[in-house]
Structures are given as structure tokens and as C-alpha cells.
Amino acid sequence: MSPKYLIPVGTFFCALILMGAVNKRADVVPPPSNIDSPYTIADSPHSQAKIQVVFALDATGSMSGLIGAAKEKIWSIAGSLAQADPAPAIEIGLIFYRDRGDQFITRRVALSGDMDDVYEQLMQMTADGGGDSPESVNQALNEAITRFKWDTAASTYKTVFLVGDCPPHMDYRDDVKYPVSCKLAAQKDIVLNTILMGDNYNAKKVWRDIANCNQGSFTQVNMDANDIQVNTPYDDQIAELSDKLDNSRIYYGNEEEKTAYSRKVSKSKYISENVSSNVKAQRAEYNTTKAGKGAYYGKKELLENYRDKSVTVGTIKTEELPDEMKMMTMEEREAYLKKKVAERDSLNKELGKYVKMRQEYIEKDLKQRKAEDVDSSFTNKIYKSIQQQTEKKKIYLKKDAKY
């Protein structure tokens, strides 16, 4: 990494769980620990359209702009993809990379349909290390292709976005070089897209080679990721409603299931307390979509299951009920759930009104900007690449990118 790019620690794009201790040697990678979250969309109907996206992100010191863009835009990117009709199952994964001798070589966040899980881990990532060039691009690309739980259905759209500013080390003998990984990606039907940050000549050549190997796209942006953010007068109201909806969730099941869902709620609260109203608004909007709603609530959210009649008060064992319902009579339980469902419906109705107003404001704002600035924005570049490529899988994204 060139010293002129060294920037204080930033934070990056799309979520991160530390997948075990990472050995400093590039030929020793962490054991495969990409076990999907219990809320991943692994059991979606086979006929449902599915989109899987892994972002391979340079997390060295010069990438604070990239990491920041990821943290600001991952929800809007997911929301953009959720516009497909019929609604797809969406899974996003992350792999961060640096180089040998840095704090880590790679760190992975498993493909998951639970965006809160992905984002909570992303929040913990900072841009640091580097200071020289090249980086461990080869290892990151190979792990992106081989260490994630890629769907095998021919109808699933699968892609890796490689984002960084420096070329790979080609002098590591115990490394899988990128041309080999490109062939593996083609075999697995994984489209390789690349986004070059800055203007490194050697990196540009490699990024083009990788994008060309399997019908992907090559994009070049500046070190700030050409980001566009639109703050609206409605973000605060949406953020408040989002908090109320988070707190309205009621879970049932055995103790293990309740514990798992309690952790899920805790992640939501952590996100809510540590992000801007703008990000909370993007998150709230995504969670109202068909693609986002299932993972947001999970399989044993009592109000949703009661509404769709997949459970009744009489079919749940008393010990599996939430604590506040255990001492109620059957009639009291019924009345309690009807009241809670009505309260949630009211919140969703109000949220829908503000989300619509927010989108109208954003559309007006974007029209006042230079068209080339909007077209070249980080969010739009990613969305346009996916929009064109998913048509081959009969997944049609006809609307514009979300912001």
C-alpha cells in the first residue's frame, strides 16, 4: 500500500465476524467456519429467485473511505436488490483482506440472509495496516470463491465484488494465483466484478483481467468511493418507528431458540444505538420488503406467525410462550396477541407513509444533481452491474438504485 494513501482507521462495508484466529502465513487459512446464521435463507423454496453477493474488501489503511461507504450503503444496496419481482431471497457475505505481516490476512463473514447479523459484524471492521503494495488479493479472491456456502441451483445469481486499490502479490509461491481462481469461479457459475479504488496501473490491469474472465464488470472510482448520501427530513421519524418495531418482536420456542432470538434482538439494539438516522431509515425500509421481512422477524416471531395462522394460542406449549404470557388464561392470550398485532399494523402503516415520502424526497434530490455523478456513485455502480447480470437468471431489477 502506497504510504501516501495511509489514512487513520476507518470502518468498513459490509459486516464482520472474526472467523477464528488467522495465521500470519498466507498458506494457513482459518478453518472453514462459514456456518450460516440460523436466520439465513437456506430453506427458501427452491423455486424462489435467489441472489448471493460476497464483497471482498481491502481493509488496509487507505481504505477508510471504502469501509465507510460500505457501512453507509450496504442497506441501500440490499434494498435495491429487494426490488426484483418476484421477491428474491438475498444473501450477503463479506471477506476483508490485508497482507502477510498485518494483523490478519483475511477475515470472513458467512453468506447470510440476516442483514442485522452481517451489518453488526461489519460495524466492527476498521481500515488499518498496509503501508506497502501489493496485498493478499489472491488469497482473498480464492477464499471468496471456495470458502462460502454458494448455492448450487442453476437459477441462483452468484457474484463476488473485489474492491481495493493495490495489485496482488504474485511472488508468494504458496498462493493460489488469481487466474486459477477465475477458472474456479467460472466452474461454480460465480460472476466476478471488480471495483478499483484510485488509479494504480498494475492493479487496473489485474482488475480488468479478473472481470473479463467470467463476464463481470470493471469499475474505477476515487478513494472516497464516489459516494452519494441523501439525508431527508423523514429519517428521524422512520428511525423512531424502526426502534418501536424492533421492540415489538415477541419470540416463542424452547430455551435454546429463545436465547438465539434474544441475541438477534440485542444485535438490532446495538445497531440502532450506533448508526445515524439515515442508516436506520435504510434498514427500516429494507426490513419492510418481502426479501428482508422474513429474516428480520425469523421463524418464531409470535405476532407474525399468529397473523398468518401458522400457529394458534392453543398449539404452543405454555413453557414455550414468552414469560409475560405464561400466567395468562387462553382468552387473555388471544386478546393480548390481537392487541399487539394491531399495534404493529399501525406502526407499519405509519412507517410505509414516511418511507414513501422519503423516497419522493430522494428522487427529487437526485434529479437536481449532475446525472454523471449519480450514475458513477458507488451504490449505483454495484446495482447496475447486478441489474444487467441477473437478467440471465430471469431475475429482473427494473427500478433505479435505492439511496
mmCIF file of C-alpha atoms in Angstrom:
data_model
loop_
_atom_site.group_PDB
_atom_site.id
_atom_site.type_symbol
_atom_site.label_atom_id
_atom_site.label_comp_id
_atom_site.label_asym_id
_atom_site.label_seq_id
_atom_site.Cartn_x
_atom_site.Cartn_y
_atom_site.Cartn_z
ATOM 1 C CA MET A 1 0.000 0.000 0.000
ATOM 2 C CA SER A 2 1.461 3.322 -1.021
ATOM 3 C CA PRO A 3 2.335 5.470 2.025
ATOM 4 C CA LYS A 4 0.508 8.428 0.527
ATOM 5 C CA TYR A 5 -2.760 6.540 0.979
ATOM 6 C CA LEU A 6 -2.325 5.876 4.695
ATOM 7 C CA ILE A 7 -5.381 7.167 6.457
ATOM 8 C CA PRO A 8 -6.410 6.817 10.102
ATOM 9 C CA VAL A 9 -8.545 3.829 10.936
ATOM 10 C CA GLY A 10 -11.922 3.907 9.194
ATOM 11 C CA THR A 11 -14.708 1.409 9.149
ATOM 12 C CA PHE A 12 -15.965 -0.791 6.507
ATOM 13 C CA PHE A 13 -18.599 -2.003 4.228
ATOM 14 C CA CYS A 14 -20.294 -4.869 4.904
ATOM 15 C CA ALA A 15 -20.055 -6.690 8.358
ATOM 16 C CA LEU A 16 -17.655 -8.938 10.051
ATOM 17 C CA ILE A 17 -17.264 -11.797 12.331
ATOM 18 C CA LEU A 18 -13.758 -12.785 13.235
ATOM 19 C CA MET A 19 -13.639 -16.296 11.856
ATOM 20 C CA GLY A 20 -11.116 -17.778 14.234
ATOM 21 C CA ALA A 21 -7.504 -16.816 14.665
ATOM 22 C CA VAL A 22 -5.779 -16.121 11.350
ATOM 23 C CA ASN A 23 -2.200 -17.287 10.976
ATOM 24 C CA LYS A 24 0.224 -14.720 9.630
ATOM 25 C CA ARG A 25 1.231 -17.082 6.832
ATOM 26 C CA ALA A 26 -0.982 -16.886 3.773
ATOM 27 C CA ASP A 27 -0.884 -20.644 3.225
ATOM 28 C CA VAL A 28 -2.513 -21.223 6.599
ATOM 29 C CA VAL A 29 -6.087 -20.020 6.495
ATOM 30 C CA PRO A 30 -8.718 -20.159 9.236
ATOM 31 C CA PRO A 31 -10.734 -23.377 9.373
ATOM 32 C CA PRO A 32 -13.986 -23.166 7.415
ATOM 33 C CA SER A 33 -16.369 -21.633 9.907
ATOM 34 C CA ASN A 34 -18.907 -20.260 7.468
ATOM 35 C CA ILE A 35 -21.848 -21.887 9.172
ATOM 36 C CA ASP A 36 -24.832 -19.824 8.169
ATOM 37 C CA SER A 37 -26.771 -17.846 10.758
ATOM 38 C CA PRO A 38 -29.932 -19.598 11.987
ATOM 39 C CA TYR A 39 -31.804 -16.849 10.165
ATOM 40 C CA THR A 40 -30.194 -17.325 6.760
ATOM 41 C CA ILE A 41 -32.499 -18.070 3.863
ATOM 42 C CA ALA A 42 -31.102 -21.542 3.369
ATOM 43 C CA ASP A 43 -34.520 -23.178 3.433
ATOM 44 C CA SER A 44 -36.228 -20.879 0.949
ATOM 45 C CA PRO A 45 -38.468 -22.564 -1.611
ATOM 46 C CA HIS A 46 -36.290 -23.927 -4.375
ATOM 47 C CA SER A 47 -38.354 -22.083 -6.964
ATOM 48 C CA GLN A 48 -37.728 -18.699 -5.343
ATOM 49 C CA ALA A 49 -35.247 -16.458 -7.094
ATOM 50 C CA LYS A 50 -32.034 -16.111 -5.130
ATOM 51 C CA ILE A 51 -29.213 -13.563 -5.133
ATOM 52 C CA GLN A 52 -25.897 -14.198 -3.367
ATOM 53 C CA VAL A 53 -23.293 -11.435 -3.160
ATOM 54 C CA VAL A 54 -19.882 -11.599 -1.485
ATOM 55 C CA PHE A 55 -17.866 -8.413 -1.133
ATOM 56 C CA ALA A 56 -14.090 -8.941 -0.996
ATOM 57 C CA LEU A 57 -12.841 -5.709 0.540
ATOM 58 C CA ASP A 58 -9.380 -4.320 1.028
ATOM 59 C CA ALA A 59 -9.234 -3.348 4.728
ATOM 60 C CA THR A 60 -5.784 -1.721 4.782
ATOM 61 C CA GLY A 61 -5.223 1.836 5.990
ATOM 62 C CA SER A 62 -6.027 3.606 2.715
ATOM 63 C CA MET A 63 -9.489 2.069 2.600
ATOM 64 C CA SER A 64 -11.256 4.113 5.270
ATOM 65 C CA GLY A 65 -13.391 5.696 2.524
ATOM 66 C CA LEU A 66 -14.387 2.281 1.237
ATOM 67 C CA ILE A 67 -15.187 0.862 4.666
ATOM 68 C CA GLY A 68 -17.197 3.946 5.465
ATOM 69 C CA ALA A 69 -19.129 3.631 2.211
ATOM 70 C CA ALA A 70 -19.867 0.003 2.982
ATOM 71 C CA LYS A 71 -21.249 0.873 6.396
ATOM 72 C CA GLU A 72 -23.367 3.643 4.943
ATOM 73 C CA LYS A 73 -24.576 1.809 1.837
ATOM 74 C CA ILE A 74 -24.969 -1.910 2.491
ATOM 75 C CA TRP A 75 -28.628 -1.452 3.465
ATOM 76 C CA SER A 76 -29.438 0.611 0.372
ATOM 77 C CA ILE A 77 -27.691 -1.958 -1.823
ATOM 78 C CA ALA A 78 -29.753 -4.750 -0.246
ATOM 79 C CA GLY A 79 -32.865 -2.604 -0.652
ATOM 80 C CA SER A 80 -32.077 -2.071 -4.313
ATOM 81 C CA LEU A 81 -31.823 -5.833 -4.871
ATOM 82 C CA ALA A 82 -35.077 -6.421 -2.997
ATOM 83 C CA GLN A 83 -36.947 -4.587 -5.765
ATOM 84 C CA ALA A 84 -36.872 -7.650 -8.017
ATOM 85 C CA ASP A 85 -40.272 -9.100 -8.838
ATOM 86 C CA PRO A 86 -40.932 -11.750 -7.705
ATOM 87 C CA ALA A 87 -39.048 -11.019 -4.485
ATOM 88 C CA PRO A 88 -35.728 -12.873 -4.314
ATOM 89 C CA ALA A 89 -34.006 -14.421 -1.353
ATOM 90 C CA ILE A 90 -30.966 -12.231 -0.712
ATOM 91 C CA GLU A 91 -27.777 -13.359 0.998
ATOM 92 C CA ILE A 92 -24.726 -11.175 1.536
ATOM 93 C CA GLY A 93 -21.285 -12.187 2.753
ATOM 94 C CA LEU A 94 -18.019 -10.350 3.367
ATOM 95 C CA ILE A 95 -14.339 -11.110 3.243
ATOM 96 C CA PHE A 96 -11.837 -8.486 4.370
ATOM 97 C CA TYR A 97 -8.227 -8.769 3.333
ATOM 98 C CA ARG A 98 -4.883 -7.174 4.139
ATOM 99 C CA ASP A 99 -1.474 -8.844 3.730
ATOM 100 C CA ARG A 100 1.008 -11.119 5.419
ATOM 101 C CA GLY A 101 2.571 -9.370 8.371
ATOM 102 C CA ASP A 102 -0.580 -7.316 9.085
ATOM 103 C CA GLN A 103 -2.951 -8.034 11.968
ATOM 104 C CA PHE A 104 -4.776 -10.509 9.734
ATOM 105 C CA ILE A 105 -4.638 -11.761 6.168
ATOM 106 C CA THR A 106 -8.344 -12.460 5.655
ATOM 107 C CA ARG A 107 -11.485 -12.385 7.774
ATOM 108 C CA ARG A 108 -14.805 -13.743 6.580
ATOM 109 C CA VAL A 109 -18.461 -13.100 7.347
ATOM 110 C CA ALA A 110 -20.588 -16.001 6.110
ATOM 111 C CA LEU A 111 -23.273 -15.561 3.480
ATOM 112 C CA SER A 112 -26.480 -14.805 5.354
ATOM 113 C CA GLY A 113 -29.969 -13.550 4.770
ATOM 114 C CA ASP A 114 -29.919 -11.884 8.185
ATOM 115 C CA MET A 115 -28.678 -8.409 7.341
ATOM 116 C CA ASP A 116 -28.532 -7.376 11.006
ATOM 117 C CA ASP A 117 -26.052 -10.181 11.625
ATOM 118 C CA VAL A 118 -23.908 -9.140 8.674
ATOM 119 C CA TYR A 119 -24.081 -5.452 9.498
ATOM 120 C CA GLU A 120 -23.310 -5.896 13.197
ATOM 121 C CA GLN A 121 -20.083 -7.633 12.230
ATOM 122 C CA LEU A 122 -19.313 -5.024 9.571
ATOM 123 C CA MET A 123 -19.527 -2.304 12.200
ATOM 124 C CA GLN A 124 -16.574 -3.870 13.987
ATOM 125 C CA MET A 125 -14.219 -3.637 10.995
ATOM 126 C CA THR A 126 -11.707 -0.823 10.662
ATOM 127 C CA ALA A 127 -9.254 0.060 7.901
ATOM 128 C CA ASP A 128 -5.692 -0.334 9.182
ATOM 129 C CA GLY A 129 -2.296 -1.776 8.323
ATOM 130 C CA GLY A 130 -0.821 -1.827 4.851
ATOM 131 C CA GLY A 131 1.633 0.936 4.022
ATOM 132 C CA ASP A 132 3.105 -1.004 1.132
ATOM 133 C CA SER A 133 1.968 -2.655 -2.081
ATOM 134 C CA PRO A 134 0.887 -5.288 -3.243
ATOM 135 C CA GLU A 135 -1.700 -7.010 -0.941
ATOM 136 C CA SER A 136 -3.019 -10.561 -0.434
ATOM 137 C CA VAL A 137 -5.583 -10.204 -3.207
ATOM 138 C CA ASN A 138 -5.006 -13.737 -4.480
ATOM 139 C CA GLN A 139 -5.884 -15.352 -1.171
ATOM 140 C CA ALA A 140 -8.936 -13.146 -0.688
ATOM 141 C CA LEU A 141 -10.307 -13.948 -4.139
ATOM 142 C CA ASN A 142 -9.694 -17.664 -3.740
ATOM 143 C CA GLU A 143 -11.389 -17.774 -0.335
ATOM 144 C CA ALA A 144 -14.311 -15.761 -1.668
ATOM 145 C CA ILE A 145 -14.874 -18.475 -4.255
ATOM 146 C CA THR A 146 -14.091 -21.568 -2.168
ATOM 147 C CA ARG A 147 -14.890 -20.739 1.468
ATOM 148 C CA PHE A 148 -18.501 -19.575 1.236
ATOM 149 C CA LYS A 149 -21.679 -21.650 1.075
ATOM 150 C CA TRP A 150 -22.626 -20.954 -2.527
ATOM 151 C CA ASP A 151 -25.988 -22.228 -3.731
ATOM 152 C CA THR A 152 -25.776 -24.887 -6.428
ATOM 153 C CA ALA A 153 -29.101 -24.152 -8.149
ATOM 154 C CA ALA A 154 -28.626 -23.047 -11.756
ATOM 155 C CA SER A 155 -31.236 -20.302 -11.241
ATOM 156 C CA THR A 156 -29.261 -18.588 -8.450
ATOM 157 C CA TYR A 157 -27.313 -15.449 -9.291
ATOM 158 C CA LYS A 158 -23.915 -15.540 -7.569
ATOM 159 C CA THR A 159 -21.292 -12.821 -7.630
ATOM 160 C CA VAL A 160 -18.122 -11.577 -5.945
ATOM 161 C CA PHE A 161 -17.237 -7.880 -5.901
ATOM 162 C CA LEU A 162 -13.487 -7.422 -5.463
ATOM 163 C CA VAL A 163 -12.838 -3.897 -4.176
ATOM 164 C CA GLY A 164 -9.384 -2.441 -3.493
ATOM 165 C CA ASP A 165 -6.557 -0.252 -4.722
ATOM 166 C CA CYS A 166 -3.452 -2.455 -4.956
ATOM 167 C CA PRO A 167 -2.460 -5.448 -7.116
ATOM 168 C CA PRO A 168 -1.913 -8.967 -5.747
ATOM 169 C CA HIS A 169 1.377 -10.430 -4.626
ATOM 170 C CA MET A 170 2.460 -12.705 -7.469
ATOM 171 C CA ASP A 171 5.674 -13.675 -5.662
ATOM 172 C CA TYR A 172 4.084 -15.841 -2.942
ATOM 173 C CA ARG A 173 4.838 -19.396 -4.035
ATOM 174 C CA ASP A 174 2.351 -20.956 -1.615
ATOM 175 C CA ASP A 175 -0.551 -18.921 -3.002
ATOM 176 C CA VAL A 176 -3.394 -19.671 -5.426
ATOM 177 C CA LYS A 177 -2.938 -17.151 -8.212
ATOM 178 C CA TYR A 178 -5.943 -15.235 -9.480
ATOM 179 C CA PRO A 179 -6.114 -16.925 -12.944
ATOM 180 C CA VAL A 180 -6.715 -20.259 -11.178
ATOM 181 C CA SER A 181 -9.423 -18.723 -9.014
ATOM 182 C CA CYS A 182 -11.035 -17.222 -12.106
ATOM 183 C CA LYS A 183 -11.389 -20.702 -13.602
ATOM 184 C CA LEU A 184 -12.921 -21.978 -10.353
ATOM 185 C CA ALA A 185 -15.413 -19.104 -10.391
ATOM 186 C CA ALA A 186 -16.462 -19.984 -13.931
ATOM 187 C CA GLN A 187 -16.973 -23.618 -12.893
ATOM 188 C CA LYS A 188 -19.149 -22.521 -9.966
ATOM 189 C CA ASP A 189 -21.070 -20.001 -12.102
ATOM 190 C CA ILE A 190 -19.875 -17.092 -9.933
ATOM 191 C CA VAL A 191 -19.619 -13.747 -11.729
ATOM 192 C CA LEU A 192 -16.513 -11.755 -10.764
ATOM 193 C CA ASN A 193 -16.969 -7.990 -10.659
ATOM 194 C CA THR A 194 -14.160 -5.604 -9.745
ATOM 195 C CA ILE A 195 -14.094 -2.048 -8.414
ATOM 196 C CA LEU A 196 -10.720 -0.296 -8.456
ATOM 197 C CA MET A 197 -10.203 2.455 -5.908
ATOM 198 C CA GLY A 198 -7.768 5.044 -7.229
ATOM 199 C CA ASP A 199 -5.543 4.715 -10.277
ATOM 200 C CA ASN A 200 -2.856 2.094 -9.604
ATOM 201 C CA TYR A 201 -1.784 0.968 -13.090
ATOM 202 C CA ASN A 202 -0.796 -2.602 -12.131
ATOM 203 C CA ALA A 203 -3.966 -3.132 -10.121
ATOM 204 C CA LYS A 204 -6.057 -1.834 -13.008
ATOM 205 C CA LYS A 205 -4.664 -4.480 -15.345
ATOM 206 C CA VAL A 206 -5.372 -7.301 -12.882
ATOM 207 C CA TRP A 207 -8.838 -5.973 -12.005
ATOM 208 C CA ARG A 208 -9.717 -5.926 -15.730
ATOM 209 C CA ASP A 209 -8.387 -9.465 -16.207
ATOM 210 C CA ILE A 210 -10.481 -10.754 -13.320
ATOM 211 C CA ALA A 211 -13.655 -9.011 -14.501
ATOM 212 C CA ASN A 212 -13.181 -10.306 -18.051
ATOM 213 C CA CYS A 213 -12.690 -13.925 -17.036
ATOM 214 C CA ASN A 214 -16.367 -14.562 -16.282
ATOM 215 C CA GLN A 215 -18.491 -11.818 -17.859
ATOM 216 C CA GLY A 216 -18.145 -9.437 -14.939
ATOM 217 C CA SER A 217 -17.819 -5.658 -14.859
ATOM 218 C CA PHE A 218 -14.822 -3.423 -14.157
ATOM 219 C CA THR A 219 -15.389 -0.071 -12.471
ATOM 220 C CA GLN A 220 -12.950 2.610 -11.352
ATOM 221 C CA VAL A 221 -13.817 5.088 -8.576
ATOM 222 C CA ASN A 222 -11.879 7.578 -6.463
ATOM 223 C CA MET A 223 -10.599 6.813 -2.964
ATOM 224 C CA ASP A 224 -13.795 8.183 -1.400
ATOM 225 C CA ALA A 225 -15.822 5.613 -3.383
ATOM 226 C CA ASN A 226 -17.797 8.332 -5.232
ATOM 227 C CA ASP A 227 -20.409 8.017 -2.520
ATOM 228 C CA ILE A 228 -23.781 9.809 -2.532
ATOM 229 C CA GLN A 229 -25.800 10.233 0.642
ATOM 230 C CA VAL A 230 -29.200 11.884 0.805
ATOM 231 C CA ASN A 231 -30.378 12.907 4.276
ATOM 232 C CA THR A 232 -34.118 13.539 4.320
ATOM 233 C CA PRO A 233 -36.483 15.329 6.736
ATOM 234 C CA TYR A 234 -38.172 11.969 7.364
ATOM 235 C CA ASP A 235 -35.162 9.947 8.530
ATOM 236 C CA ASP A 236 -35.721 10.717 12.228
ATOM 237 C CA GLN A 237 -39.389 9.666 12.151
ATOM 238 C CA ILE A 238 -38.515 6.465 10.311
ATOM 239 C CA ALA A 239 -35.690 5.741 12.765
ATOM 240 C CA GLU A 240 -38.087 6.156 15.709
ATOM 241 C CA LEU A 241 -40.655 3.848 14.130
ATOM 242 C CA SER A 242 -37.914 1.335 13.384
ATOM 243 C CA ASP A 243 -36.969 1.247 17.072
ATOM 244 C CA LYS A 244 -40.588 0.669 18.044
ATOM 245 C CA LEU A 245 -40.892 -2.202 15.548
ATOM 246 C CA ASP A 246 -37.649 -3.720 16.851
ATOM 247 C CA ASN A 247 -39.093 -3.651 20.366
ATOM 248 C CA SER A 248 -42.430 -5.124 19.240
ATOM 249 C CA ARG A 249 -40.946 -8.504 18.378
ATOM 250 C CA ILE A 250 -42.120 -11.374 20.587
ATOM 251 C CA TYR A 251 -40.481 -14.793 20.313
ATOM 252 C CA TYR A 252 -41.504 -18.253 21.455
ATOM 253 C CA GLY A 253 -39.912 -21.698 21.451
ATOM 254 C CA ASN A 254 -37.587 -23.764 23.600
ATOM 255 C CA GLU A 255 -34.908 -22.143 25.731
ATOM 256 C CA GLU A 256 -32.225 -22.522 23.063
ATOM 257 C CA GLU A 257 -34.421 -20.828 20.463
ATOM 258 C CA LYS A 258 -35.391 -18.032 22.837
ATOM 259 C CA THR A 259 -31.734 -17.416 23.652
ATOM 260 C CA ALA A 260 -30.831 -17.252 19.955
ATOM 261 C CA TYR A 261 -33.614 -14.776 19.237
ATOM 262 C CA SER A 262 -32.676 -12.728 22.288
ATOM 263 C CA ARG A 263 -29.230 -12.315 20.736
ATOM 264 C CA LYS A 264 -30.902 -11.281 17.491
ATOM 265 C CA VAL A 265 -32.816 -8.529 19.300
ATOM 266 C CA SER A 266 -29.619 -7.420 21.056
ATOM 267 C CA LYS A 267 -27.868 -7.027 17.689
ATOM 268 C CA SER A 268 -30.695 -4.819 16.463
ATOM 269 C CA LYS A 269 -30.388 -2.616 19.542
ATOM 270 C CA TYR A 270 -26.625 -2.377 19.123
ATOM 271 C CA ILE A 271 -27.054 -1.270 15.514
ATOM 272 C CA SER A 272 -29.776 1.196 16.418
ATOM 273 C CA GLU A 273 -27.663 2.829 19.116
ATOM 274 C CA ASN A 274 -24.577 3.219 16.940
ATOM 275 C CA VAL A 275 -25.712 4.394 13.492
ATOM 276 C CA SER A 276 -27.164 7.571 12.031
ATOM 277 C CA SER A 277 -30.864 8.141 11.392
ATOM 278 C CA ASN A 278 -30.109 7.910 7.676
ATOM 279 C CA VAL A 279 -28.749 4.370 8.012
ATOM 280 C CA LYS A 280 -31.612 3.395 10.320
ATOM 281 C CA ALA A 281 -34.053 4.637 7.686
ATOM 282 C CA GLN A 282 -32.390 2.487 5.005
ATOM 283 C CA ARG A 283 -32.505 -0.516 7.343
ATOM 284 C CA ALA A 284 -36.171 0.035 8.203
ATOM 285 C CA GLU A 285 -37.146 0.274 4.559
ATOM 286 C CA TYR A 286 -35.286 -2.929 3.674
ATOM 287 C CA ASN A 287 -36.920 -4.812 6.548
ATOM 288 C CA THR A 288 -40.370 -3.982 5.156
ATOM 289 C CA THR A 289 -39.617 -5.680 1.829
ATOM 290 C CA LYS A 290 -40.572 -9.264 1.090
ATOM 291 C CA ALA A 291 -36.888 -10.116 0.779
ATOM 292 C CA GLY A 292 -35.976 -8.566 4.125
ATOM 293 C CA LYS A 293 -39.021 -9.241 6.261
ATOM 294 C CA GLY A 294 -38.576 -12.987 6.744
ATOM 295 C CA ALA A 295 -35.025 -12.781 8.059
ATOM 296 C CA TYR A 296 -35.804 -9.690 10.136
ATOM 297 C CA TYR A 297 -38.506 -11.470 12.126
ATOM 298 C CA GLY A 298 -37.181 -15.034 11.946
ATOM 299 C CA LYS A 299 -39.116 -18.261 12.065
ATOM 300 C CA LYS A 300 -40.589 -18.000 15.566
ATOM 301 C CA GLU A 301 -41.805 -14.445 15.896
ATOM 302 C CA LEU A 302 -45.163 -14.886 17.567
ATOM 303 C CA LEU A 303 -47.076 -11.930 16.140
ATOM 304 C CA GLU A 304 -46.199 -12.705 12.517
ATOM 305 C CA ASN A 305 -46.948 -16.403 12.949
ATOM 306 C CA TYR A 306 -50.224 -15.648 14.726
ATOM 307 C CA ARG A 307 -51.250 -13.271 11.939
ATOM 308 C CA ASP A 308 -50.547 -15.780 9.159
ATOM 309 C CA LYS A 309 -52.220 -18.552 11.196
ATOM 310 C CA SER A 310 -49.160 -20.808 11.171
ATOM 311 C CA VAL A 311 -49.658 -21.080 14.954
ATOM 312 C CA THR A 312 -52.583 -20.587 17.319
ATOM 313 C CA VAL A 313 -52.641 -19.860 21.021
ATOM 314 C CA GLY A 314 -53.680 -23.435 21.707
ATOM 315 C CA THR A 315 -50.842 -25.060 19.736
ATOM 316 C CA ILE A 316 -47.971 -23.512 21.712
ATOM 317 C CA LYS A 317 -46.839 -25.184 24.907
ATOM 318 C CA THR A 318 -47.022 -22.930 27.932
ATOM 319 C CA GLU A 319 -43.302 -23.346 28.631
ATOM 320 C CA GLU A 320 -42.521 -22.155 25.093
ATOM 321 C CA LEU A 321 -44.506 -18.937 25.421
ATOM 322 C CA PRO A 322 -42.810 -15.626 26.249
ATOM 323 C CA ASP A 323 -42.689 -15.076 30.013
ATOM 324 C CA GLU A 324 -45.317 -12.320 30.013
ATOM 325 C CA MET A 325 -47.918 -14.731 28.562
ATOM 326 C CA LYS A 326 -47.335 -17.843 30.661
ATOM 327 C CA MET A 327 -49.705 -16.893 33.506
ATOM 328 C CA MET A 328 -52.498 -15.679 31.207
ATOM 329 C CA THR A 329 -55.661 -17.622 30.508
ATOM 330 C CA MET A 330 -56.309 -18.780 26.958
ATOM 331 C CA GLU A 331 -58.722 -15.889 26.421
ATOM 332 C CA GLU A 332 -56.224 -13.372 27.791
ATOM 333 C CA ARG A 333 -53.518 -14.706 25.498
ATOM 334 C CA GLU A 334 -55.795 -14.346 22.496
ATOM 335 C CA ALA A 335 -56.713 -10.770 23.410
ATOM 336 C CA TYR A 336 -53.080 -9.894 24.099
ATOM 337 C CA LEU A 337 -51.911 -11.100 20.700
ATOM 338 C CA LYS A 338 -54.728 -9.356 18.837
ATOM 339 C CA LYS A 339 -53.808 -6.097 20.566
ATOM 340 C CA LYS A 340 -50.095 -6.475 19.780
ATOM 341 C CA VAL A 341 -50.777 -7.333 16.140
ATOM 342 C CA ALA A 342 -52.987 -4.246 15.803
ATOM 343 C CA GLU A 343 -50.240 -2.068 17.318
ATOM 344 C CA ARG A 344 -47.681 -3.451 14.867
ATOM 345 C CA ASP A 345 -50.026 -2.952 11.925
ATOM 346 C CA SER A 346 -50.416 0.678 12.969
ATOM 347 C CA LEU A 347 -46.644 1.141 13.173
ATOM 348 C CA ASN A 348 -46.132 -0.440 9.745
ATOM 349 C CA LYS A 349 -48.818 1.733 8.207
ATOM 350 C CA GLU A 350 -47.164 4.875 9.568
ATOM 351 C CA LEU A 351 -43.739 3.623 8.512
ATOM 352 C CA GLY A 352 -44.981 2.990 4.975
ATOM 353 C CA LYS A 353 -46.212 6.582 4.756
ATOM 354 C CA TYR A 354 -42.853 8.046 5.782
ATOM 355 C CA VAL A 355 -40.874 5.632 3.593
ATOM 356 C CA LYS A 356 -42.876 6.794 0.575
ATOM 357 C CA MET A 357 -42.241 10.436 1.467
ATOM 358 C CA ARG A 358 -38.547 9.700 1.948
ATOM 359 C CA GLN A 359 -38.251 8.094 -1.483
ATOM 360 C CA GLU A 360 -40.044 11.005 -3.152
ATOM 361 C CA TYR A 361 -37.619 13.406 -1.478
ATOM 362 C CA ILE A 362 -34.613 11.348 -2.605
ATOM 363 C CA GLU A 363 -35.853 11.135 -6.199
ATOM 364 C CA LYS A 364 -36.244 14.911 -6.284
ATOM 365 C CA ASP A 365 -32.782 15.399 -4.791
ATOM 366 C CA LEU A 366 -31.120 13.078 -7.309
ATOM 367 C CA LYS A 367 -32.739 14.858 -10.246
ATOM 368 C CA GLN A 368 -31.096 18.087 -9.095
ATOM 369 C CA ARG A 369 -27.626 16.521 -9.154
ATOM 370 C CA LYS A 370 -25.444 16.003 -12.192
ATOM 371 C CA ALA A 371 -26.539 12.820 -13.954
ATOM 372 C CA GLU A 372 -22.943 11.629 -14.292
ATOM 373 C CA ASP A 373 -22.414 11.988 -10.522
ATOM 374 C CA VAL A 374 -25.432 9.812 -9.765
ATOM 375 C CA ASP A 375 -24.512 7.304 -12.447
ATOM 376 C CA SER A 376 -20.947 6.935 -11.134
ATOM 377 C CA SER A 377 -21.901 6.646 -7.458
ATOM 378 C CA PHE A 378 -20.703 3.612 -5.504
ATOM 379 C CA THR A 379 -24.225 2.299 -4.898
ATOM 380 C CA ASN A 380 -25.298 2.739 -8.496
ATOM 381 C CA LYS A 381 -22.182 1.091 -9.943
ATOM 382 C CA ILE A 382 -22.794 -2.042 -7.901
ATOM 383 C CA TYR A 383 -26.515 -2.068 -8.614
ATOM 384 C CA LYS A 384 -26.160 -1.550 -12.372
ATOM 385 C CA SER A 385 -23.677 -4.404 -12.645
ATOM 386 C CA ILE A 386 -26.036 -6.763 -10.829
ATOM 387 C CA GLN A 387 -29.079 -5.434 -12.691
ATOM 388 C CA GLN A 388 -27.614 -6.398 -16.054
ATOM 389 C CA GLN A 389 -26.210 -9.736 -14.947
ATOM 390 C CA THR A 390 -29.297 -11.087 -13.140
ATOM 391 C CA GLU A 391 -31.357 -10.981 -16.328
ATOM 392 C CA LYS A 392 -29.545 -14.156 -17.428
ATOM 393 C CA LYS A 393 -31.095 -15.808 -14.367
ATOM 394 C CA LYS A 394 -34.517 -14.312 -15.158
ATOM 395 C CA ILE A 395 -34.285 -12.028 -12.142
ATOM 396 C CA TYR A 396 -35.410 -8.593 -13.275
ATOM 397 C CA LEU A 397 -34.479 -5.409 -11.426
ATOM 398 C CA LYS A 398 -36.394 -2.747 -13.331
ATOM 399 C CA LYS A 399 -36.260 0.162 -10.867
ATOM 400 C CA ASP A 400 -33.442 2.560 -10.045
ATOM 401 C CA ALA A 401 -30.971 2.082 -7.196
ATOM 402 C CA LYS A 402 -32.037 2.953 -3.663
ATOM 403 C CA TYR A 403 -30.191 5.557 -1.605
#
